[in-house]
Amino acid sequence: MKFLLVLVVVLAGVWLWRRARVNDMASRQPPPARPQTPAQPPGPSAMVACAHCGLHLPANESLAGARGPYCSAEHRRLSEGGP
């Protein structure tokens, strides 16, 4: 009988603790909502071919030269004969 009484007291304590915890979480303010607009992935960029080796690369990563775009400064130097 003594163990049954201890079990009832422990279960009542757990029930009260959980109820207080749930009420505490419910009373907290929710975090501010994030905007629902998803980030748009960048669109396709124009591709160009290196005037020296023919490697295709995005136009914004190429180096401009007198004879066209290049993939590196070394290829621009080799193709155009600069220093």
PDB file of C-alpha atoms in Angstrom:
ATOM      1  CA  MET A   1       0.000   0.000   0.000  1.00  0.00           C
ATOM      2  CA  LYS A   2       2.899   2.325   0.816  1.00  0.00           C
ATOM      3  CA  PHE A   3       4.388   1.838  -2.654  1.00  0.00           C
ATOM      4  CA  LEU A   4       1.080   2.605  -4.316  1.00  0.00           C
ATOM      5  CA  LEU A   5       0.887   5.894  -2.412  1.00  0.00           C
ATOM      6  CA  VAL A   6       4.465   6.808  -3.444  1.00  0.00           C
ATOM      7  CA  LEU A   7       3.650   5.963  -7.080  1.00  0.00           C
ATOM      8  CA  VAL A   8       0.552   8.184  -7.016  1.00  0.00           C
ATOM      9  CA  VAL A   9       2.553  11.096  -5.533  1.00  0.00           C
ATOM     10  CA  VAL A  10       5.327  10.722  -8.138  1.00  0.00           C
ATOM     11  CA  LEU A  11       2.826  10.566 -11.022  1.00  0.00           C
ATOM     12  CA  ALA A  12       0.996  13.618  -9.680  1.00  0.00           C
ATOM     13  CA  GLY A  13       4.309  15.497  -9.460  1.00  0.00           C
ATOM     14  CA  VAL A  14       5.241  14.606 -13.041  1.00  0.00           C
ATOM     15  CA  TRP A  15       1.783  15.626 -14.248  1.00  0.00           C
ATOM     16  CA  LEU A  16       2.019  19.015 -12.484  1.00  0.00           C
ATOM     17  CA  TRP A  17       5.549  19.606 -13.791  1.00  0.00           C
ATOM     18  CA  ARG A  18       4.514  18.860 -17.398  1.00  0.00           C
ATOM     19  CA  ARG A  19       1.413  21.036 -17.152  1.00  0.00           C
ATOM     20  CA  ALA A  20       3.488  23.982 -15.857  1.00  0.00           C
ATOM     21  CA  ARG A  21       6.052  23.457 -18.615  1.00  0.00           C
ATOM     22  CA  VAL A  22       3.404  23.433 -21.357  1.00  0.00           C
ATOM     23  CA  ASN A  23       1.775  26.580 -19.957  1.00  0.00           C
ATOM     24  CA  ASP A  24       5.163  28.299 -19.802  1.00  0.00           C
ATOM     25  CA  MET A  25       5.935  27.478 -23.435  1.00  0.00           C
ATOM     26  CA  ALA A  26       2.484  28.640 -24.556  1.00  0.00           C
ATOM     27  CA  SER A  27       2.900  31.992 -22.815  1.00  0.00           C
ATOM     28  CA  ARG A  28       6.156  32.794 -24.622  1.00  0.00           C
ATOM     29  CA  GLN A  29       5.902  34.986 -27.688  1.00  0.00           C
ATOM     30  CA  PRO A  30       6.468  33.183 -30.958  1.00  0.00           C
ATOM     31  CA  PRO A  31       9.475  34.344 -32.973  1.00  0.00           C
ATOM     32  CA  PRO A  32       8.745  36.960 -35.640  1.00  0.00           C
ATOM     33  CA  ALA A  33       7.583  35.440 -38.882  1.00  0.00           C
ATOM     34  CA  ARG A  34      10.057  35.377 -41.726  1.00  0.00           C
ATOM     35  CA  PRO A  35       9.013  36.771 -45.070  1.00  0.00           C
ATOM     36  CA  GLN A  36       7.495  34.040 -47.213  1.00  0.00           C
ATOM     37  CA  THR A  37       9.211  35.072 -50.447  1.00  0.00           C
ATOM     38  CA  PRO A  38      11.712  32.356 -51.360  1.00  0.00           C
ATOM     39  CA  ALA A  39      15.100  33.459 -52.594  1.00  0.00           C
ATOM     40  CA  GLN A  40      15.248  33.275 -56.351  1.00  0.00           C
ATOM     41  CA  PRO A  41      18.227  31.357 -57.757  1.00  0.00           C
ATOM     42  CA  PRO A  42      20.400  33.378 -60.085  1.00  0.00           C
ATOM     43  CA  GLY A  43      19.406  33.110 -63.703  1.00  0.00           C
ATOM     44  CA  PRO A  44      21.649  31.681 -66.381  1.00  0.00           C
ATOM     45  CA  SER A  45      24.592  33.825 -67.381  1.00  0.00           C
ATOM     46  CA  ALA A  46      26.029  34.229 -70.843  1.00  0.00           C
ATOM     47  CA  MET A  47      28.827  31.805 -71.715  1.00  0.00           C
ATOM     48  CA  VAL A  48      31.849  32.757 -73.784  1.00  0.00           C
ATOM     49  CA  ALA A  49      34.717  30.738 -75.214  1.00  0.00           C
ATOM     50  CA  CYS A  50      38.351  31.563 -74.473  1.00  0.00           C
ATOM     51  CA  ALA A  51      39.999  32.970 -77.611  1.00  0.00           C
ATOM     52  CA  HIS A  52      43.158  30.935 -76.888  1.00  0.00           C
ATOM     53  CA  CYS A  53      42.033  27.453 -75.739  1.00  0.00           C
ATOM     54  CA  GLY A  54      38.277  27.438 -76.441  1.00  0.00           C
ATOM     55  CA  LEU A  55      37.253  26.789 -72.827  1.00  0.00           C
ATOM     56  CA  HIS A  56      33.680  27.903 -72.169  1.00  0.00           C
ATOM     57  CA  LEU A  57      33.186  30.024 -69.056  1.00  0.00           C
ATOM     58  CA  PRO A  58      30.676  32.580 -67.753  1.00  0.00           C
ATOM     59  CA  ALA A  59      31.107  36.021 -69.294  1.00  0.00           C
ATOM     60  CA  ASN A  60      31.400  37.691 -65.878  1.00  0.00           C
ATOM     61  CA  GLU A  61      34.436  35.479 -65.039  1.00  0.00           C
ATOM     62  CA  SER A  62      36.293  36.040 -68.322  1.00  0.00           C
ATOM     63  CA  LEU A  63      39.078  38.536 -69.001  1.00  0.00           C
ATOM     64  CA  ALA A  64      38.535  40.900 -71.908  1.00  0.00           C
ATOM     65  CA  GLY A  65      41.241  41.169 -74.523  1.00  0.00           C
ATOM     66  CA  ALA A  66      41.741  42.751 -77.943  1.00  0.00           C
ATOM     67  CA  ARG A  67      40.935  39.453 -79.713  1.00  0.00           C
ATOM     68  CA  GLY A  68      38.071  38.385 -77.448  1.00  0.00           C
ATOM     69  CA  PRO A  69      37.495  36.963 -73.996  1.00  0.00           C
ATOM     70  CA  TYR A  70      40.099  34.828 -72.234  1.00  0.00           C
ATOM     71  CA  CYS A  71      39.926  32.352 -69.356  1.00  0.00           C
ATOM     72  CA  SER A  72      43.138  33.597 -67.704  1.00  0.00           C
ATOM     73  CA  ALA A  73      45.695  36.368 -67.875  1.00  0.00           C
ATOM     74  CA  GLU A  74      48.262  33.824 -69.086  1.00  0.00           C
ATOM     75  CA  HIS A  75      46.175  32.912 -72.132  1.00  0.00           C
ATOM     76  CA  ARG A  76      45.560  36.578 -72.887  1.00  0.00           C
ATOM     77  CA  ARG A  77      49.317  37.215 -72.692  1.00  0.00           C
ATOM     78  CA  LEU A  78      50.147  34.195 -74.919  1.00  0.00           C
ATOM     79  CA  SER A  79      47.539  35.052 -77.535  1.00  0.00           C
ATOM     80  CA  GLU A  80      48.133  38.789 -77.730  1.00  0.00           C
ATOM     81  CA  GLY A  81      51.883  38.822 -77.117  1.00  0.00           C
ATOM     82  CA  GLY A  82      51.790  41.194 -74.135  1.00  0.00           C
ATOM     83  CA  PRO A  83      54.224  41.245 -71.168  1.00  0.00           C
TER      84      PRO A  83
END
